[in-house]
Tab-separated table of C-alpha atoms and ligand atoms in Angstrom:
chain	number	residue	atom	x	y	z
A	1095	UNK	CA	20.155	46.270	-10.395
A	1096	UNK	CA	16.802	44.747	-11.428
A	1097	UNK	CA	15.073	42.632	-8.789
A	1098	UNK	CA	13.221	40.524	-11.352
A	1099	UNK	CA	14.701	39.642	-14.747
A	1100	UNK	CA	12.530	37.737	-17.231
A	1101	UNK	CA	13.912	36.259	-20.436
A	1102	UNK	CA	12.260	35.061	-23.649
A	1103	UNK	CA	14.920	32.582	-24.729
A	1104	UNK	CA	14.249	32.766	-28.460
A	1105	UNK	CA	16.124	32.019	-31.675
A	1106	UNK	CA	17.295	28.471	-30.902
A	1107	UNK	CA	15.901	27.021	-34.114
A	1108	UNK	CA	17.222	29.801	-36.348
A	1109	UNK	CA	20.637	29.632	-34.724
A	1110	UNK	CA	20.899	25.919	-35.515
A	1111	UNK	CA	19.421	26.118	-39.018
A	1112	UNK	CA	21.824	28.891	-40.003
A	1113	UNK	CA	24.630	26.499	-39.127
A	1114	UNK	CA	23.160	23.583	-41.040
A	1115	UNK	CA	22.129	21.782	-37.852
A	1116	UNK	CA	18.673	20.487	-36.847
A	1117	UNK	CA	16.570	22.926	-34.779
A	1118	UNK	CA	16.842	20.749	-31.697
A	1119	UNK	CA	20.598	21.329	-31.596
A	1120	UNK	CA	19.788	24.963	-30.843
A	1121	UNK	CA	17.648	23.928	-27.881
A	1122	UNK	CA	20.433	21.669	-26.643
A	1123	UNK	CA	23.023	24.474	-26.800
A	1124	UNK	CA	20.548	26.789	-25.110
A	1125	UNK	CA	20.993	24.871	-21.857
A	1126	UNK	CA	24.572	26.192	-21.598
A	1127	UNK	CA	23.211	29.736	-21.793
A	1128	UNK	CA	20.675	28.954	-19.053
A	1129	UNK	CA	23.545	27.795	-16.827
A	1130	UNK	CA	25.508	30.989	-17.547
A	1131	UNK	CA	22.566	33.279	-16.761
A	1132	UNK	CA	21.802	31.426	-13.506
A	1133	UNK	CA	25.408	31.821	-12.447
A	1134	UNK	CA	25.355	35.537	-13.261
A	1135	UNK	CA	22.101	36.121	-11.346
A	1136	UNK	CA	23.497	34.275	-8.338
A	1137	UNK	CA	26.635	36.377	-8.419
A	1138	UNK	CA	24.629	39.599	-8.808
A	1139	UNK	CA	22.087	38.561	-6.141
A	1140	UNK	CA	19.139	39.086	-8.471
A	1141	UNK	CA	15.992	38.024	-6.595
A	1142	UNK	CA	13.967	36.415	-9.401
A	1143	UNK	CA	14.975	35.066	-12.816
A	1144	UNK	CA	12.040	33.925	-14.949
A	1145	UNK	CA	12.865	31.897	-18.055
A	1146	UNK	CA	10.272	31.256	-20.768
A	1147	UNK	CA	10.822	27.573	-21.588
A	1148	UNK	CA	7.566	26.577	-23.284
A	1149	UNK	CA	4.523	28.682	-24.102
A	1150	UNK	CA	0.909	27.460	-24.195
A	1151	UNK	CA	1.152	28.052	-27.942
A	1152	UNK	CA	4.318	25.978	-28.455
A	1153	UNK	CA	2.258	22.750	-28.450
A	1154	UNK	CA	1.528	23.589	-32.102
A	1155	UNK	CA	5.056	22.498	-32.998
A	1156	UNK	CA	5.855	19.131	-34.606
A	1157	UNK	CA	5.528	16.279	-32.097
A	1158	UNK	CA	9.199	15.383	-32.613
A	1159	UNK	CA	10.318	18.805	-31.437
A	1160	UNK	CA	7.935	18.695	-28.443
A	1161	UNK	CA	9.236	15.243	-27.486
A	1162	UNK	CA	12.805	16.486	-27.693
A	1163	UNK	CA	12.009	19.538	-25.549
A	1164	UNK	CA	10.406	17.320	-22.886
A	1165	UNK	CA	13.413	15.007	-22.855
A	1166	UNK	CA	15.738	18.001	-22.639
A	1167	UNK	CA	13.746	19.473	-19.795
A	1168	UNK	CA	13.938	16.185	-17.880
A	1169	UNK	CA	17.669	15.920	-18.509
A	1170	UNK	CA	18.148	19.486	-17.370
A	1171	UNK	CA	16.310	18.818	-14.112
A	1172	UNK	CA	18.480	15.772	-13.417
A	1173	UNK	CA	21.856	17.015	-14.602
A	1174	UNK	CA	21.683	20.524	-13.162
A	1175	UNK	CA	20.311	19.467	-9.771
A	1176	UNK	CA	23.689	19.512	-8.016
A	1177	UNK	CA	24.533	22.900	-9.452
A	1178	UNK	CA	21.125	24.303	-8.528
A	1179	UNK	CA	21.765	23.222	-4.945
A	1180	UNK	CA	25.363	24.481	-4.962
A	1181	UNK	CA	24.226	27.887	-6.198
A	1182	UNK	CA	21.419	27.922	-3.619
A	1183	UNK	CA	18.823	28.508	-6.366
A	1184	UNK	CA	15.186	28.062	-5.402
A	1185	UNK	CA	13.298	26.421	-8.243
A	1186	UNK	CA	9.753	27.472	-9.059
A	1187	UNK	CA	7.722	26.349	-12.071
A	1188	UNK	CA	4.813	28.389	-13.419
A	1189	UNK	CA	2.279	27.363	-16.044
A	1190	UNK	CA	0.021	24.362	-16.382
A	1191	UNK	CA	1.275	20.966	-15.312
A	1192	UNK	CA	-1.280	18.483	-16.649
A	1193	UNK	CA	0.053	18.324	-20.203
A	1194	UNK	CA	3.616	17.499	-19.142
A	1195	UNK	CA	4.809	13.857	-19.188
A	1196	UNK	CA	4.848	12.067	-15.818
A	1197	UNK	CA	8.627	11.551	-15.801
A	1198	UNK	CA	9.211	15.284	-16.301
A	1199	UNK	CA	6.781	16.101	-13.489
A	1200	UNK	CA	8.472	13.663	-11.166
A	1201	UNK	CA	11.979	15.097	-11.766
A	1202	UNK	CA	10.511	18.561	-11.357
A	1203	UNK	CA	8.956	17.599	-8.031
A	1204	UNK	CA	12.293	16.263	-6.781
A	1205	UNK	CA	14.148	19.488	-7.504
A	1206	UNK	CA	11.272	21.642	-6.231
A	1207	UNK	CA	11.310	19.844	-2.892
A	1208	UNK	CA	15.090	19.701	-2.656
A	1209	UNK	CA	15.518	23.418	-3.323
A	1210	UNK	CA	12.451	24.602	-1.385
A	1211	UNK	CA	14.470	26.127	1.458
A	1212	UNK	CA	17.232	27.626	-0.674
A	1213	UNK	CA	17.778	31.329	-0.134
A	1214	UNK	CA	19.452	32.414	-3.376
A	1215	UNK	CA	17.959	33.555	-6.658
A	1216	UNK	CA	14.501	32.211	-7.414
A	1217	UNK	CA	14.834	30.334	-10.701
A	1218	UNK	CA	11.333	30.467	-12.108
A	1219	UNK	CA	10.741	28.326	-15.184
A	1220	UNK	CA	7.672	29.140	-17.265
A	1221	UNK	CA	6.602	25.838	-18.781
A	1222	UNK	CA	3.330	25.405	-20.693
A	1223	UNK	CA	2.833	28.993	-19.649
A	1224	UNK	CA	0.517	31.628	-21.144
A	1225	UNK	CA	-0.014	35.090	-19.708
A	1226	UNK	CA	-3.685	35.221	-20.683
A	1227	UNK	CA	-4.268	31.768	-19.250
A	1228	UNK	CA	-2.657	32.866	-15.973
A	1229	UNK	CA	-4.947	35.907	-15.759
A	1230	UNK	CA	-8.018	33.795	-16.592
A	1231	UNK	CA	-7.076	31.331	-13.834
A	1232	UNK	CA	-6.654	34.220	-11.391
A	1233	UNK	CA	-10.119	35.518	-12.374
A	1234	UNK	CA	-11.586	32.090	-11.647
A	1235	UNK	CA	-9.924	31.929	-8.231
A	1236	UNK	CA	-11.125	35.432	-7.375
A	1237	UNK	CA	-14.695	34.636	-8.486
A	1238	UNK	CA	-14.586	31.511	-6.334
A	1239	UNK	CA	-13.513	33.637	-3.375
A	1240	UNK	CA	-16.488	35.953	-3.909
A	1241	UNK	CA	-18.883	33.037	-4.273
A	1242	UNK	CA	-17.578	31.482	-1.052
A	1243	UNK	CA	-17.947	34.780	0.770
A	1244	UNK	CA	-14.190	35.039	1.521
A	1245	UNK	CA	-13.747	38.058	-0.760
A	1246	UNK	CA	-15.738	41.260	-1.225
A	1247	UNK	CA	-16.125	42.620	-4.773
A	1248	UNK	CA	-14.822	46.005	-3.572
A	1249	UNK	CA	-11.625	44.277	-2.429
A	1250	UNK	CA	-10.729	43.214	-5.981
A	1251	UNK	CA	-7.980	45.690	-6.761
A	1252	UNK	CA	-4.617	45.411	-8.552
A	1253	UNK	CA	-2.966	43.937	-5.473
A	1254	UNK	CA	-5.703	41.312	-5.237
A	1255	UNK	CA	-5.177	40.283	-8.867
A	1256	UNK	CA	-1.387	40.128	-8.360
A	1257	UNK	CA	-1.917	37.954	-5.300
A	1258	UNK	CA	-3.843	35.405	-7.380
A	1259	UNK	CA	-1.199	35.016	-10.102
A	1260	UNK	CA	1.472	32.288	-10.137
A	1261	UNK	CA	3.944	35.029	-9.220
A	1262	UNK	CA	2.138	36.130	-6.029
A	1263	UNK	CA	4.465	37.863	-3.612
A	1264	UNK	CA	7.194	38.547	-6.179
A	1265	UNK	CA	8.332	41.929	-7.441
A	1266	UNK	CA	7.033	42.760	-10.945
A	1267	UNK	CA	9.451	42.265	-13.821
A	1268	UNK	CA	12.007	45.094	-13.945
A	1269	UNK	CA	13.883	43.950	-17.041
A	1270	UNK	CA	12.565	41.751	-19.844
A	1271	UNK	CA	15.158	40.449	-22.285
A	1272	UNK	CA	14.241	38.817	-25.597
A	1273	UNK	CA	16.903	37.165	-27.721
A	1274	UNK	CA	16.453	36.386	-31.423
A	1275	UNK	CA	15.283	39.868	-32.380
A	1276	UNK	CA	11.469	39.581	-32.375
A	1277	UNK	CA	9.729	42.701	-31.059
A	1278	UNK	CA	6.839	41.016	-29.266
A	1279	UNK	CA	5.928	39.558	-25.887
A	1280	UNK	CA	4.374	36.284	-27.130
A	1281	UNK	CA	1.959	35.896	-24.207
A	1282	UNK	CA	4.704	36.123	-21.564
A	1283	UNK	CA	3.943	37.581	-18.089
A	1284	UNK	CA	1.403	40.066	-19.477
A	1285	UNK	CA	0.410	41.487	-16.099
A	1286	UNK	CA	3.877	41.473	-14.553
A	1287	UNK	CA	5.538	43.210	-17.543
A	1288	UNK	CA	3.378	46.304	-17.093
A	1289	UNK	CA	6.308	48.635	-16.361
A	1290	UNK	CA	9.229	46.415	-17.317
A	1291	UNK	CA	12.120	47.839	-19.303
A	1292	UNK	CA	12.445	45.893	-22.554
A	1293	UNK	CA	15.738	44.766	-24.061
A	1294	UNK	CA	15.634	42.983	-27.422
A	1295	UNK	CA	18.833	41.669	-28.957
A	1296	UNK	CA	19.374	40.080	-32.376
A	1297	UNK	CA	21.708	37.582	-30.722
A	1298	UNK	CA	20.093	34.141	-30.583
A	1299	UNK	CA	19.798	32.339	-27.250
A	1300	UNK	CA	22.484	29.654	-27.836
A	1301	UNK	CA	25.124	32.350	-28.393
A	1302	UNK	CA	23.889	34.864	-25.806
A	1303	UNK	CA	26.965	35.474	-23.648
A	1304	UNK	CA	27.762	36.923	-20.233
A	1305	UNK	CA	28.857	40.098	-22.053
A	1306	UNK	CA	25.442	40.297	-23.730
A	1307	UNK	CA	23.728	39.828	-20.373
A	1308	UNK	CA	25.896	42.530	-18.789
A	1309	UNK	CA	25.066	44.832	-21.718
A	1310	UNK	CA	21.352	44.357	-20.992
A	1311	UNK	CA	21.900	45.076	-17.280
A	1312	UNK	CA	23.936	48.187	-18.083
A	1313	UNK	CA	21.255	49.289	-20.527
A	1314	UNK	CA	18.675	48.838	-17.781
A	1315	UNK	CA	20.751	50.859	-15.312
A	1316	UNK	CA	20.871	53.755	-17.796
A	1317	UNK	CA	17.082	53.853	-18.306
A	1318	UNK	CA	14.994	56.592	-16.756
A	1319	UNK	CA	12.065	54.767	-15.168
A	1320	UNK	CA	9.343	57.343	-14.729
A	1321	UNK	CA	6.331	55.103	-14.032
A	1322	UNK	CA	4.079	57.756	-15.534
A	1323	UNK	CA	5.677	60.614	-13.608
A	1324	UNK	CA	8.409	62.996	-14.755
A	1325	UNK	CA	12.129	63.112	-14.097
A	1326	UNK	CA	12.860	64.632	-10.692
A	1327	UNK	CA	15.453	66.911	-12.343
A	1328	UNK	CA	12.711	68.316	-14.638
A	1329	UNK	CA	10.381	69.282	-11.813
A	1330	UNK	CA	11.508	72.895	-12.016
A	1331	UNK	CA	10.448	73.203	-15.690
A	1332	UNK	CA	6.720	72.697	-15.096
B	2725	IPE	C1	12.841	29.317	-28.499
B	2725	IPE	O1	13.482	29.087	-29.698
B	2725	IPE	C2	12.661	28.043	-27.706
B	2725	IPE	C3	11.270	27.584	-27.600
B	2725	IPE	C4	10.219	28.197	-28.045
B	2725	IPE	C5	11.072	26.310	-26.937
B	2725	IPE	P1	12.677	28.772	-31.026
B	2725	IPE	O2	12.538	27.299	-31.153
B	2725	IPE	O3	11.415	29.541	-31.061
B	2725	IPE	O4	13.673	29.303	-32.136
B	2725	IPE	P2	13.276	30.129	-33.429
B	2725	IPE	O5	12.536	31.340	-32.972
B	2725	IPE	O6	12.426	29.228	-34.255
B	2725	IPE	O7	14.583	30.445	-34.052
B	2726	IPE	C1	8.312	32.387	-27.205
B	2726	IPE	O1	8.992	32.083	-28.371
B	2726	IPE	C2	8.250	31.182	-26.323
B	2726	IPE	C3	9.512	30.723	-25.748
B	2726	IPE	C4	10.677	31.263	-25.913
B	2726	IPE	C5	9.401	29.585	-24.885
B	2726	IPE	P1	8.216	31.657	-29.714
B	2726	IPE	O2	9.261	31.367	-30.713
B	2726	IPE	O3	7.256	30.593	-29.413
B	2726	IPE	O4	7.423	32.990	-30.057
B	2726	IPE	P2	6.740	33.433	-31.423
B	2726	IPE	O5	5.960	32.255	-31.924
B	2726	IPE	O6	7.836	33.795	-32.358
B	2726	IPE	O7	5.903	34.613	-31.055
B	2727	MG	MG1	10.942	31.397	-31.687
């Protein structure tokens, strides 16, 4: 079982447009899939679930779509609060905060505080998130540490970089799922995906089902993760 599952929830717009609906309807339906995946991760005791909700690049979209996404995000934080608490999910939000509307930030703060001591799956929402931005911010923090004399240059190793990311202390991503069929990472968790197993499905996010999620988990379980080494059973062939 993966410890950290990260999902690029893609294909909302296409799903809706194919059905003659506005793109935002796809985002709306996507919330049901989020609920399903949270429930599954709780049941399977998966430690961290990271969901890509809004990338740093998504601000390029029409203002109407951005406004709808912000409203949806706020609604989600309000309406799912009871369920988040019932499922013992611990909310975490990664990304930049300053571009988000005040009412979204305030609802976010409420759920963050309320769920702070929960022990279940960590539900990590990536909002206004960019992998390169995260690494650049970590570099700044590390440089500051050196300048202040708290950190030696020799001490800047992979662990040190990991410790300065938003995801400090978490296991790296084991399984990265992308719905909607695109074969790219779109600036998602660049550092943490280093050895992740990738699972891309044509299925769009609004119709991604528990069966699809189980298929990804089963696919993961069947992978041979070598991390640069060789299969133990092949050791004799060297
Ligand atoms: C992903 O779905 C959701 C967000 C980026 C917020 P899209 O809106 O990218 O859907 P497609 O890829 O256009 O179908
Ligand atoms: C990635 O999807 C971002 C989210 C799912 C939040 P995009 O739809 O923005 O990715 P690209 O533009 O196709 O790479
Ligand atoms: Mg997309």
